Coordinates of C-alpha atoms and ligand atoms in Angstrom, one line a residue:
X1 CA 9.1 12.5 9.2
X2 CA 8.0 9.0 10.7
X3 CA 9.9 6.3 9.8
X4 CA 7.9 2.8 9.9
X5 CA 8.0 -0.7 8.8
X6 CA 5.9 -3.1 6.2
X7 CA 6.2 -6.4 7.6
X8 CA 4.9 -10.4 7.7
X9 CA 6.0 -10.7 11.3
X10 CA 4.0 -9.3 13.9
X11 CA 6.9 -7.7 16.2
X12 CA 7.6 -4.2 16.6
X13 CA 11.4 -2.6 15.7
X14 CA 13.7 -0.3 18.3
X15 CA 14.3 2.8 15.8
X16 CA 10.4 2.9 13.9
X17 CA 7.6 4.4 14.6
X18 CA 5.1 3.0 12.6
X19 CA 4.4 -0.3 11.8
X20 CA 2.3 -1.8 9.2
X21 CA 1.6 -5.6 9.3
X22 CA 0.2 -7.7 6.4
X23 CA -2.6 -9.7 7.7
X24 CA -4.7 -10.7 4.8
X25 CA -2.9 -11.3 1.2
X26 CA -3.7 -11.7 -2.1
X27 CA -2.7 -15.3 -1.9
X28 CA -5.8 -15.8 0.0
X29 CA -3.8 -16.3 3.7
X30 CA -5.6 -14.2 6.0
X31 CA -3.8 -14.4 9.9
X32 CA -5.2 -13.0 13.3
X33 CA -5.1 -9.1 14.9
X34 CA -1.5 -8.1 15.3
X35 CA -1.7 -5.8 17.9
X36 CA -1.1 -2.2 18.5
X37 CA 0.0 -2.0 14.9
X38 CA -1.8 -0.9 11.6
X39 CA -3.0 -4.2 10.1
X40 CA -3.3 -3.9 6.3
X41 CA -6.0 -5.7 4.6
X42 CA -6.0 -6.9 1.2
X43 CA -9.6 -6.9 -0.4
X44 CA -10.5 -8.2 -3.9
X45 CA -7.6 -9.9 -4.6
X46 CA -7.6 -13.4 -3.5
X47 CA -6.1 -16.4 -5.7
X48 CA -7.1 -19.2 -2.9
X49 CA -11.4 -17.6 -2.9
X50 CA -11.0 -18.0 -7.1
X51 CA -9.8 -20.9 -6.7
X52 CA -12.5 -22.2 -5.0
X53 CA -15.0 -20.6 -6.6
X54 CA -13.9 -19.2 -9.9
X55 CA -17.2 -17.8 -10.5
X56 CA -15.8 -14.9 -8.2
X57 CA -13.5 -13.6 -11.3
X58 CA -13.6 -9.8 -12.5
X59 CA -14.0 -9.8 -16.2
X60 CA -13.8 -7.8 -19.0
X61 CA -13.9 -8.3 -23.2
X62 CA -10.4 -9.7 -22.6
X63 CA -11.3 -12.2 -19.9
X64 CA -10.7 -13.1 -16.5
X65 CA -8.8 -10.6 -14.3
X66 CA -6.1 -13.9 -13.8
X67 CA -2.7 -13.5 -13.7
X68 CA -2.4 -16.3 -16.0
X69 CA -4.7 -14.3 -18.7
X70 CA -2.3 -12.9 -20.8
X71 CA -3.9 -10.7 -22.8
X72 CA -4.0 -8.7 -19.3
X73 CA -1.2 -7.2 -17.3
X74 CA -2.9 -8.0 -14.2
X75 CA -0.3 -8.5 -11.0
X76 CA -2.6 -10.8 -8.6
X77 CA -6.1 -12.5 -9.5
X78 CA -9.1 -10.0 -8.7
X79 CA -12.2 -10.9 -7.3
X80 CA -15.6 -8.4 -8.9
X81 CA -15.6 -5.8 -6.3
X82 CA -19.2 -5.8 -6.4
X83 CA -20.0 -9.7 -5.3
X84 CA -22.4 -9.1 -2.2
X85 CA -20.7 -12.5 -0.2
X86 CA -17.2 -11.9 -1.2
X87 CA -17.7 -8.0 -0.1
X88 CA -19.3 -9.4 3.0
X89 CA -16.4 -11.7 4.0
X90 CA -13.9 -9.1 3.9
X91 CA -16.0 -6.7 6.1
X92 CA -16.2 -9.4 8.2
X93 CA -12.4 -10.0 8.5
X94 CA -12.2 -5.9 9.5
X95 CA -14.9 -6.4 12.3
X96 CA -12.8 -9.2 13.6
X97 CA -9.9 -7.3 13.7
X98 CA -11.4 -4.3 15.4
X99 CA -12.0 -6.3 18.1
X100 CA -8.8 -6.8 19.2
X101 CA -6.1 -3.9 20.2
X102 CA -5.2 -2.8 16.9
X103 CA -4.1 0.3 15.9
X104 CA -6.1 0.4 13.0
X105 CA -6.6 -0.9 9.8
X106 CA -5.7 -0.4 6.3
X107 CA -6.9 -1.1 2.9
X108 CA -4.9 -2.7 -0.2
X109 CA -6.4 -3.5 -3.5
X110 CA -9.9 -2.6 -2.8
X111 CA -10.5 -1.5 -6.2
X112 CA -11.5 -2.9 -9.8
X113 CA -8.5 -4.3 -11.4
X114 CA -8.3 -2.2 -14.9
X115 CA -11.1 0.6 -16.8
X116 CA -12.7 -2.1 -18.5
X117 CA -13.8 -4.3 -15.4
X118 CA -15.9 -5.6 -14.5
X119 CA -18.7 -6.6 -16.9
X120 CA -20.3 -9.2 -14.6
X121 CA -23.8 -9.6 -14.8
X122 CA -24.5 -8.0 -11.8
X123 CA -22.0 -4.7 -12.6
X124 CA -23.9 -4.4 -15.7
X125 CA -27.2 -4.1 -14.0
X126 CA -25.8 -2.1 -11.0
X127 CA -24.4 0.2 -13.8
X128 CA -27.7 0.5 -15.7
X129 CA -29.9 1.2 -12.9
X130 CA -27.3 4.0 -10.8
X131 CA -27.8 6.2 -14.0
X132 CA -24.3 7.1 -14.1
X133 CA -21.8 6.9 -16.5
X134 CA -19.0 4.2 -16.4
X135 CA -16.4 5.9 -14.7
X136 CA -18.6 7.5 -12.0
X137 CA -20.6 4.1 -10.9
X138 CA -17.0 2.0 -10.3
X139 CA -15.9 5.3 -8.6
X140 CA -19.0 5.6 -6.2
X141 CA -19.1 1.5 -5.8
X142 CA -15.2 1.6 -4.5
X143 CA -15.7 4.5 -2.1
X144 CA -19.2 3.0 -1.2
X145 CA -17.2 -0.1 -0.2
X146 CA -14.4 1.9 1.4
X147 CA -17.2 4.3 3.6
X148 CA -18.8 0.7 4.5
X149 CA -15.1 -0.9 6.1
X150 CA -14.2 2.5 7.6
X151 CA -17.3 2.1 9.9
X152 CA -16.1 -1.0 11.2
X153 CA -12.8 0.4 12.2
X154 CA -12.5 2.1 15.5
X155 CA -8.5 3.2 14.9
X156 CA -6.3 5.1 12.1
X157 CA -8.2 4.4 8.5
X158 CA -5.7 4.2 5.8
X159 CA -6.1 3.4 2.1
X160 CA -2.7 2.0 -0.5
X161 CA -2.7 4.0 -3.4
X162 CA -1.9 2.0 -6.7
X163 CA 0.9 4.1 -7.6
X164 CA -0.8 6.0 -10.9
X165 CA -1.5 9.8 -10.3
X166 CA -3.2 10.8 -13.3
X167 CA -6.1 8.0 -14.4
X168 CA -6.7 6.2 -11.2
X169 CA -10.5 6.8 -11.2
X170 CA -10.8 6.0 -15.1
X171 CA -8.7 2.4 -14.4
X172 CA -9.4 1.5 -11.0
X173 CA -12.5 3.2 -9.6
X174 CA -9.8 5.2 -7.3
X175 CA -11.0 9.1 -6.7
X176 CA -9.0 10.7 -4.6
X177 CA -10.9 13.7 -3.4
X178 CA -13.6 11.0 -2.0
X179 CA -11.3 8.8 -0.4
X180 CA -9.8 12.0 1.1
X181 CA -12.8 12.2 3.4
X182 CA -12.6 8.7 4.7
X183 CA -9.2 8.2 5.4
X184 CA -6.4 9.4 8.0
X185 CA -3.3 9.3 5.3
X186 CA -2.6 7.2 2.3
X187 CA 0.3 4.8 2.1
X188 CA 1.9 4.5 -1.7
X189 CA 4.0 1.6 -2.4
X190 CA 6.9 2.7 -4.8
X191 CA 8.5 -0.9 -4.7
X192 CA 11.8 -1.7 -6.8
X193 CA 14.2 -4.4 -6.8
X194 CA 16.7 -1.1 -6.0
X195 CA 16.6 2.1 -5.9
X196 CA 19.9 2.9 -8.0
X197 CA 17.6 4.7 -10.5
X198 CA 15.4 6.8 -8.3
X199 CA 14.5 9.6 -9.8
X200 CA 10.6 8.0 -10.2
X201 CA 10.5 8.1 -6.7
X202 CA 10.8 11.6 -6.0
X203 CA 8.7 12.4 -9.4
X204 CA 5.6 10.2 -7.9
X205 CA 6.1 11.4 -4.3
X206 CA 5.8 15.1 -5.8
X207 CA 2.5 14.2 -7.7
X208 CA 1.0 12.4 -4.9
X209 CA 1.7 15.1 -2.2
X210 CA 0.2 17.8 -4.7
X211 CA -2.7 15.9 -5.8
X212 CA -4.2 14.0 -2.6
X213 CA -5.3 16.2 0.2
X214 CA -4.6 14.6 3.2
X215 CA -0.8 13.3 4.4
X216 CA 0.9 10.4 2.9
X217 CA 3.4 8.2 4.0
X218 CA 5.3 6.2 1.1
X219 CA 7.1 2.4 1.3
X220 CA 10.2 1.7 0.0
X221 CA 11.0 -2.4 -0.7
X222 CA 13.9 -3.1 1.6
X223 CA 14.0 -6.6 1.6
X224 CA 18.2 -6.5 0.6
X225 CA 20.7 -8.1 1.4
X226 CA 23.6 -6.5 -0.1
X227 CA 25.4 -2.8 1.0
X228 CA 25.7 -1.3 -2.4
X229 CA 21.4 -1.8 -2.4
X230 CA 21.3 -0.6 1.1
X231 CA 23.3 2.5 0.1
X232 CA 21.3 3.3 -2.9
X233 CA 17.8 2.9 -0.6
X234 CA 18.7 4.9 2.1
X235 CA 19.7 8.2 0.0
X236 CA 16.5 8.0 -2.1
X237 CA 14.7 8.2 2.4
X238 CA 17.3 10.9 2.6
X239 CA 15.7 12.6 -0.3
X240 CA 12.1 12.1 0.4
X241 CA 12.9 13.3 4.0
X242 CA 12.9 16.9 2.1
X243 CA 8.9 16.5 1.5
X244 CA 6.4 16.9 3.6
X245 CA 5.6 13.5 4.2
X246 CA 3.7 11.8 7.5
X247 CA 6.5 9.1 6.5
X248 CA 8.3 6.3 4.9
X249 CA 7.4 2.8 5.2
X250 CA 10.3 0.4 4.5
X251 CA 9.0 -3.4 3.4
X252 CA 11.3 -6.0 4.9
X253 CA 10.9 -9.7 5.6
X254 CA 11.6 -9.9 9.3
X255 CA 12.8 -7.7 12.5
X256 CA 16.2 -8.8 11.6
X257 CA 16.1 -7.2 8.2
X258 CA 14.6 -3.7 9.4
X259 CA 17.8 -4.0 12.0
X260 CA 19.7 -4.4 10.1
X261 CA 19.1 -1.3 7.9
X262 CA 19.3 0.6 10.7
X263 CA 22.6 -1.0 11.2
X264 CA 23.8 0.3 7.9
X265 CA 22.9 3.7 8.1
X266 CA 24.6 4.0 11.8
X267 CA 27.9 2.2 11.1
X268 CA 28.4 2.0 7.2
X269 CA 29.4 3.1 4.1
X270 CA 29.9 7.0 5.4
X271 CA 26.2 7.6 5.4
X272 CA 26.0 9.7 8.5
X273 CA 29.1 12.0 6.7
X274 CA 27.2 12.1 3.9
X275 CA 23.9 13.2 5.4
X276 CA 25.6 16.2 7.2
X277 CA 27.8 16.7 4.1
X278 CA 24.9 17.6 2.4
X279 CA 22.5 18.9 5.2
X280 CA 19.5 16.4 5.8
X281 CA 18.7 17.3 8.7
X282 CA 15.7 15.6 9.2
X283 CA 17.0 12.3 7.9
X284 CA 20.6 13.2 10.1
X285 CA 17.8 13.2 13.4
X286 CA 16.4 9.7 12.4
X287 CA 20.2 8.2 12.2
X288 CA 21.0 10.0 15.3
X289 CA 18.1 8.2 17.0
X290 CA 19.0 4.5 15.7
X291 CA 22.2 5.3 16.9
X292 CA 20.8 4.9 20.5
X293 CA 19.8 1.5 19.9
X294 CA 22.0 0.3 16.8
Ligands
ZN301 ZN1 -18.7 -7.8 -11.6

Protein backbone atom coordinates (compact mmCIF):
# COMPACT_ATOMS: atom_id res chain seq x y z
CA UNK A 1 0.00 0.00 0.00
CA UNK A 2 1.16 3.59 -1.19
CA UNK A 3 1.05 6.16 1.16
CA UNK A 4 0.53 9.79 -0.46
CA UNK A 5 -0.39 13.27 0.32
CA UNK A 6 -3.57 15.81 -0.52
CA UNK A 7 -2.01 19.12 -0.44
CA UNK A 8 -2.36 23.20 -1.35
CA UNK A 9 1.45 23.49 -1.55
CA UNK A 10 3.15 22.30 -4.47
CA UNK A 11 6.25 20.37 -2.68
CA UNK A 12 6.86 16.89 -2.52
CA UNK A 13 7.28 14.87 1.25
CA UNK A 14 10.49 12.44 2.25
CA UNK A 15 8.24 9.25 3.44
CA UNK A 16 5.14 9.48 0.48
CA UNK A 17 4.77 8.31 -2.52
CA UNK A 18 2.02 9.88 -4.02
CA UNK A 19 1.16 13.27 -4.14
CA UNK A 20 -2.03 14.92 -5.06
CA UNK A 21 -2.06 18.72 -5.39
CA UNK A 22 -5.22 20.90 -5.49
CA UNK A 23 -4.98 23.17 -8.41
CA UNK A 24 -8.36 24.35 -9.27
CA UNK A 25 -11.11 24.70 -6.30
CA UNK A 26 -14.47 25.22 -5.82
CA UNK A 27 -13.84 28.72 -4.69
CA UNK A 28 -13.13 29.51 -8.19
CA UNK A 29 -9.00 29.78 -7.53
CA UNK A 30 -7.48 27.92 -10.25
CA UNK A 31 -3.19 27.95 -9.83
CA UNK A 32 -0.51 26.73 -12.46
CA UNK A 33 0.96 22.91 -13.32
CA UNK A 34 2.53 21.52 -10.16
CA UNK A 35 4.86 19.37 -11.49
CA UNK A 36 5.54 15.70 -11.42
CA UNK A 37 2.59 15.35 -9.14
CA UNK A 38 -1.23 14.43 -9.80
CA UNK A 39 -2.93 17.77 -10.12
CA UNK A 40 -6.57 17.43 -9.07
CA UNK A 41 -9.11 19.46 -10.86
CA UNK A 42 -12.26 20.59 -9.52
CA UNK A 43 -15.01 20.98 -12.30
CA UNK A 44 -18.58 22.24 -11.86
CA UNK A 45 -18.16 23.72 -8.76
CA UNK A 46 -17.09 27.21 -8.78
CA UNK A 47 -18.54 30.03 -6.43
CA UNK A 48 -16.23 32.92 -8.10
CA UNK A 49 -17.75 31.77 -12.26
CA UNK A 50 -21.51 32.04 -10.33
CA UNK A 51 -20.73 34.89 -9.11
CA UNK A 52 -19.98 36.37 -12.11
CA UNK A 53 -22.41 35.07 -14.05
CA UNK A 54 -25.19 33.52 -11.99
CA UNK A 55 -26.93 32.43 -14.92
CA UNK A 56 -24.31 29.44 -14.76
CA UNK A 57 -26.44 27.87 -11.65
CA UNK A 58 -27.67 24.09 -11.60
CA UNK A 59 -31.27 24.10 -10.69
CA UNK A 60 -33.93 22.06 -9.73
CA UNK A 61 -37.83 22.48 -8.31
CA UNK A 62 -36.09 23.59 -5.10
CA UNK A 63 -33.76 26.14 -6.63
CA UNK A 64 -30.31 27.04 -7.21
CA UNK A 65 -27.71 24.39 -6.44
CA UNK A 66 -26.19 27.46 -3.77
CA UNK A 67 -24.89 26.71 -0.69
CA UNK A 68 -26.91 29.53 0.66
CA UNK A 69 -30.28 27.66 -0.80
CA UNK A 70 -31.49 26.00 2.13
CA UNK A 71 -33.99 23.98 1.11
CA UNK A 72 -30.79 22.06 -0.40
CA UNK A 73 -27.96 20.28 1.41
CA UNK A 74 -25.63 21.30 -1.23
CA UNK A 75 -21.63 21.55 0.17
CA UNK A 76 -20.23 24.15 -2.65
CA UNK A 77 -22.18 26.09 -5.40
CA UNK A 78 -22.55 23.96 -8.74
CA UNK A 79 -22.27 25.04 -11.99
CA UNK A 80 -25.02 22.94 -14.87
CA UNK A 81 -22.62 20.36 -15.98
CA UNK A 82 -23.99 20.64 -19.37
CA UNK A 83 -23.18 24.59 -20.05
CA UNK A 84 -21.10 24.33 -23.45
CA UNK A 85 -18.57 27.57 -22.28
CA UNK A 86 -18.28 26.60 -18.77
CA UNK A 87 -17.50 22.77 -19.91
CA UNK A 88 -15.20 24.31 -22.40
CA UNK A 89 -13.19 26.40 -19.84
CA UNK A 90 -12.45 23.59 -17.65
CA UNK A 91 -11.15 21.43 -20.56
CA UNK A 92 -9.23 24.09 -21.30
CA UNK A 93 -7.59 24.40 -17.83
CA UNK A 94 -6.68 20.28 -18.31
CA UNK A 95 -5.00 21.08 -21.75
CA UNK A 96 -2.95 23.70 -20.01
CA UNK A 97 -1.88 21.54 -17.51
CA UNK A 98 -0.91 18.67 -19.77
CA UNK A 99 1.46 20.74 -21.07
CA UNK A 100 3.60 21.02 -18.42
CA UNK A 101 5.48 17.87 -16.55
CA UNK A 102 2.66 16.68 -14.63
CA UNK A 103 1.95 13.40 -13.57
CA UNK A 104 -1.35 13.46 -14.38
CA UNK A 105 -4.52 14.76 -13.64
CA UNK A 106 -7.52 14.14 -11.61
CA UNK A 107 -11.10 14.93 -11.51
CA UNK A 108 -13.32 16.34 -8.43
CA UNK A 109 -16.84 17.28 -8.58
CA UNK A 110 -17.43 16.63 -12.20
CA UNK A 111 -20.91 15.63 -11.66
CA UNK A 112 -24.57 17.09 -11.24
CA UNK A 113 -25.01 18.15 -7.72
CA UNK A 114 -28.21 16.05 -6.48
CA UNK A 115 -31.14 13.50 -8.72
CA UNK A 116 -33.21 16.23 -9.38
CA UNK A 117 -30.56 18.59 -11.27
CA UNK A 118 -30.41 20.10 -13.43
CA UNK A 119 -33.70 21.34 -15.13
CA UNK A 120 -32.00 24.11 -17.13
CA UNK A 121 -33.36 24.73 -20.37
CA UNK A 122 -30.90 23.33 -22.18
CA UNK A 123 -30.82 19.80 -19.85
CA UNK A 124 -34.36 19.65 -20.54
CA UNK A 125 -33.98 19.64 -24.24
CA UNK A 126 -30.68 17.57 -24.22
CA UNK A 127 -32.90 15.12 -22.07
CA UNK A 128 -35.85 15.08 -24.59
CA UNK A 129 -33.98 14.60 -27.65
CA UNK A 130 -31.21 11.55 -26.20
CA UNK A 131 -34.40 9.40 -25.79
CA UNK A 132 -33.29 8.24 -22.53
CA UNK A 133 -34.67 8.19 -19.37
CA UNK A 134 -33.54 10.60 -16.48
CA UNK A 135 -31.09 8.69 -14.82
CA UNK A 136 -29.36 7.35 -17.96
CA UNK A 137 -28.96 10.91 -19.92
CA UNK A 138 -27.11 12.68 -16.57
CA UNK A 139 -25.13 9.34 -16.48
CA UNK A 140 -24.06 9.33 -20.22
CA UNK A 141 -23.53 13.41 -20.09
CA UNK A 142 -20.98 12.96 -16.91
CA UNK A 143 -18.95 10.15 -18.44
CA UNK A 144 -19.30 11.98 -21.93
CA UNK A 145 -17.61 14.88 -20.11
CA UNK A 146 -15.19 12.63 -18.21
CA UNK A 147 -14.13 10.55 -21.87
CA UNK A 148 -13.82 14.23 -23.33
CA UNK A 149 -10.94 15.49 -20.28
CA UNK A 150 -9.31 12.12 -20.32
CA UNK A 151 -8.23 12.76 -23.93
CA UNK A 152 -6.58 15.75 -22.97
CA UNK A 153 -4.52 14.10 -20.33
CA UNK A 154 -1.38 12.42 -21.41
CA UNK A 155 -0.48 10.95 -17.52
CA UNK A 156 -2.41 8.86 -14.75
CA UNK A 157 -6.45 9.71 -15.19
CA UNK A 158 -8.10 9.62 -11.91
CA UNK A 159 -11.64 10.43 -10.83
CA UNK A 160 -12.88 11.51 -6.69
CA UNK A 161 -15.66 9.40 -5.82
CA UNK A 162 -18.39 11.33 -3.73
CA UNK A 163 -18.35 8.92 -1.03
CA UNK A 164 -22.04 7.24 -1.64
CA UNK A 165 -21.89 3.48 -2.78
CA UNK A 166 -25.29 2.65 -3.45
CA UNK A 167 -27.25 5.62 -5.50
CA UNK A 168 -24.41 7.57 -7.07
CA UNK A 169 -25.74 7.27 -10.66
CA UNK A 170 -29.47 8.05 -9.53
CA UNK A 171 -28.02 11.50 -7.43
CA UNK A 172 -25.12 12.49 -9.23
CA UNK A 173 -24.82 11.02 -12.72
CA UNK A 174 -21.82 8.86 -11.23
CA UNK A 175 -21.77 5.11 -12.85
CA UNK A 176 -19.16 3.28 -11.84
CA UNK A 177 -18.80 0.55 -14.34
CA UNK A 178 -18.31 3.48 -17.15
CA UNK A 179 -15.98 5.46 -15.36
CA UNK A 180 -14.16 2.13 -14.75
CA UNK A 181 -13.01 2.22 -18.32
CA UNK A 182 -11.63 5.70 -18.36
CA UNK A 183 -9.76 5.90 -15.38
CA UNK A 184 -6.35 4.53 -13.70
CA UNK A 185 -7.81 4.27 -9.86
CA UNK A 186 -10.33 6.30 -7.98
CA UNK A 187 -9.55 8.45 -5.03
CA UNK A 188 -12.44 8.49 -2.18
CA UNK A 189 -12.34 11.19 0.28
CA UNK A 190 -13.60 9.89 3.75
CA UNK A 191 -12.92 13.30 5.52
CA UNK A 192 -13.72 13.73 9.35
CA UNK A 193 -12.79 16.25 11.90
CA UNK A 194 -11.30 12.78 13.60
CA UNK A 195 -11.20 9.58 13.25
CA UNK A 196 -12.13 8.39 16.99
CA UNK A 197 -15.32 6.87 15.53
CA UNK A 198 -14.01 4.91 12.53
CA UNK A 199 -15.78 2.25 11.97
CA UNK A 200 -17.50 4.17 8.64
CA UNK A 201 -14.23 4.14 7.28
CA UNK A 202 -13.63 0.63 7.00
CA UNK A 203 -17.56 0.02 6.18
CA UNK A 204 -17.11 2.48 2.92
CA UNK A 205 -13.64 1.25 2.02
CA UNK A 206 -15.20 -2.41 1.92
CA UNK A 207 -18.12 -1.20 -0.41
CA UNK A 208 -16.02 0.75 -2.61
CA UNK A 209 -13.24 -2.04 -3.17
CA UNK A 210 -16.20 -4.58 -3.93
CA UNK A 211 -18.23 -2.47 -6.06
CA UNK A 212 -15.64 -0.37 -8.38
CA UNK A 213 -13.44 -2.41 -10.56
CA UNK A 214 -10.33 -0.90 -10.85
CA UNK A 215 -7.92 0.10 -7.60
CA UNK A 216 -8.66 2.83 -5.26
CA UNK A 217 -6.75 4.75 -3.05
CA UNK A 218 -8.73 6.57 -0.08
CA UNK A 219 -7.80 10.24 1.76
CA UNK A 220 -7.99 10.55 5.26
CA UNK A 221 -8.28 14.59 6.58
CA UNK A 222 -5.04 15.01 8.57
CA UNK A 223 -4.89 18.54 8.95
CA UNK A 224 -4.45 18.00 13.19
CA UNK A 225 -2.76 19.44 15.45
CA UNK A 226 -3.15 17.49 18.47
CA UNK A 227 -1.65 13.69 19.42
CA UNK A 228 -4.75 12.18 20.75
CA UNK A 229 -6.19 13.04 16.78
CA UNK A 230 -2.98 11.92 15.36
CA UNK A 231 -3.34 8.64 17.31
CA UNK A 232 -6.87 7.92 16.43
CA UNK A 233 -5.87 8.74 12.43
CA UNK A 234 -3.10 6.65 12.11
CA UNK A 235 -4.80 3.29 13.50
CA UNK A 236 -7.84 3.71 11.27
CA UNK A 237 -4.32 3.76 7.99
CA UNK A 238 -3.29 0.78 10.14
CA UNK A 239 -6.59 -0.78 9.50
CA UNK A 240 -7.17 0.09 5.96
CA UNK A 241 -3.54 -1.15 5.33
CA UNK A 242 -5.39 -4.75 5.67
CA UNK A 243 -7.33 -4.02 2.14
CA UNK A 244 -6.19 -4.13 -0.94
CA UNK A 245 -5.85 -0.67 -1.60
CA UNK A 246 -3.40 1.24 -4.34
CA UNK A 247 -3.32 3.65 -1.15
CA UNK A 248 -4.13 6.21 1.33
CA UNK A 249 -4.06 9.76 0.73
CA UNK A 250 -3.67 11.93 3.88
CA UNK A 251 -5.11 15.79 3.38
CA UNK A 252 -2.82 18.23 5.24
CA UNK A 253 -2.18 21.96 4.97
CA UNK A 254 1.54 22.09 4.27
CA UNK A 255 4.89 19.82 4.10
CA UNK A 256 5.28 20.60 7.67
CA UNK A 257 1.96 19.05 8.66
CA UNK A 258 2.55 15.62 6.54
CA UNK A 259 6.12 15.66 8.66
CA UNK A 260 4.98 15.89 11.13
CA UNK A 261 2.67 12.81 11.03
CA UNK A 262 5.27 11.01 10.04
CA UNK A 263 6.93 12.29 13.14
CA UNK A 264 4.17 10.81 15.25
CA UNK A 265 4.04 7.58 14.05
CA UNK A 266 8.06 7.17 14.31
CA UNK A 267 8.58 8.60 17.87
CA UNK A 268 5.13 8.73 19.70
CA UNK A 269 2.55 7.51 21.61
CA UNK A 270 3.84 3.61 21.31
CA UNK A 271 2.60 3.34 17.73
CA UNK A 272 5.33 1.30 16.28
CA UNK A 273 4.64 -1.35 19.59
CA UNK A 274 1.38 -1.28 18.79
CA UNK A 275 1.59 -2.06 15.11
CA UNK A 276 3.86 -5.14 15.84
CA UNK A 277 1.68 -5.90 18.93
CA UNK A 278 -0.97 -6.53 16.66
CA UNK A 279 0.87 -7.59 13.34
CA UNK A 280 0.41 -4.80 10.57
CA UNK A 281 2.85 -5.62 8.77
CA UNK A 282 2.27 -3.68 5.88
CA UNK A 283 1.59 -0.50 7.87
CA UNK A 284 4.86 -1.68 10.36
CA UNK A 285 6.96 -1.46 6.61
CA UNK A 286 5.65 2.20 6.01
CA UNK A 287 6.79 3.30 9.72
CA UNK A 288 9.97 1.47 9.19
CA UNK A 289 10.53 3.56 6.06
CA UNK A 290 9.73 7.18 7.73
CA UNK A 291 11.98 6.04 10.23
CA UNK A 292 14.87 6.63 7.72
CA UNK A 293 14.08 10.10 7.29
CA UNK A 294 11.93 11.11 10.50
ZN1 LIG B 1 -28.67 22.54 -16.81
Amino acid sequence: MKMGLVTYVPEKVEGYDMHVYYSKWADGQAFPAAKEMQNDVTCFCDAKAIREDPSLVAVSKDGQALRKNRKLNVPFDFVCPTNPEYRAKVLDYVKGLNRENIEGVTLNLYHFPEEEFCVCPRCVELWRRSGLNWTEWRAQAITDFLAEAKSLVKGTFAVEIFPDPVVAKERFGIDFERIAELVDYFHVPLSAKDYFTNYWVDLLTRDFLKILKKPVVVELSAEMPTDEKLDALLKTVAYLSRHKLLGVLLLVHDPENAKQVCRYAVHKGGFREWLKKYEFTEMTQIVDDWAKFY
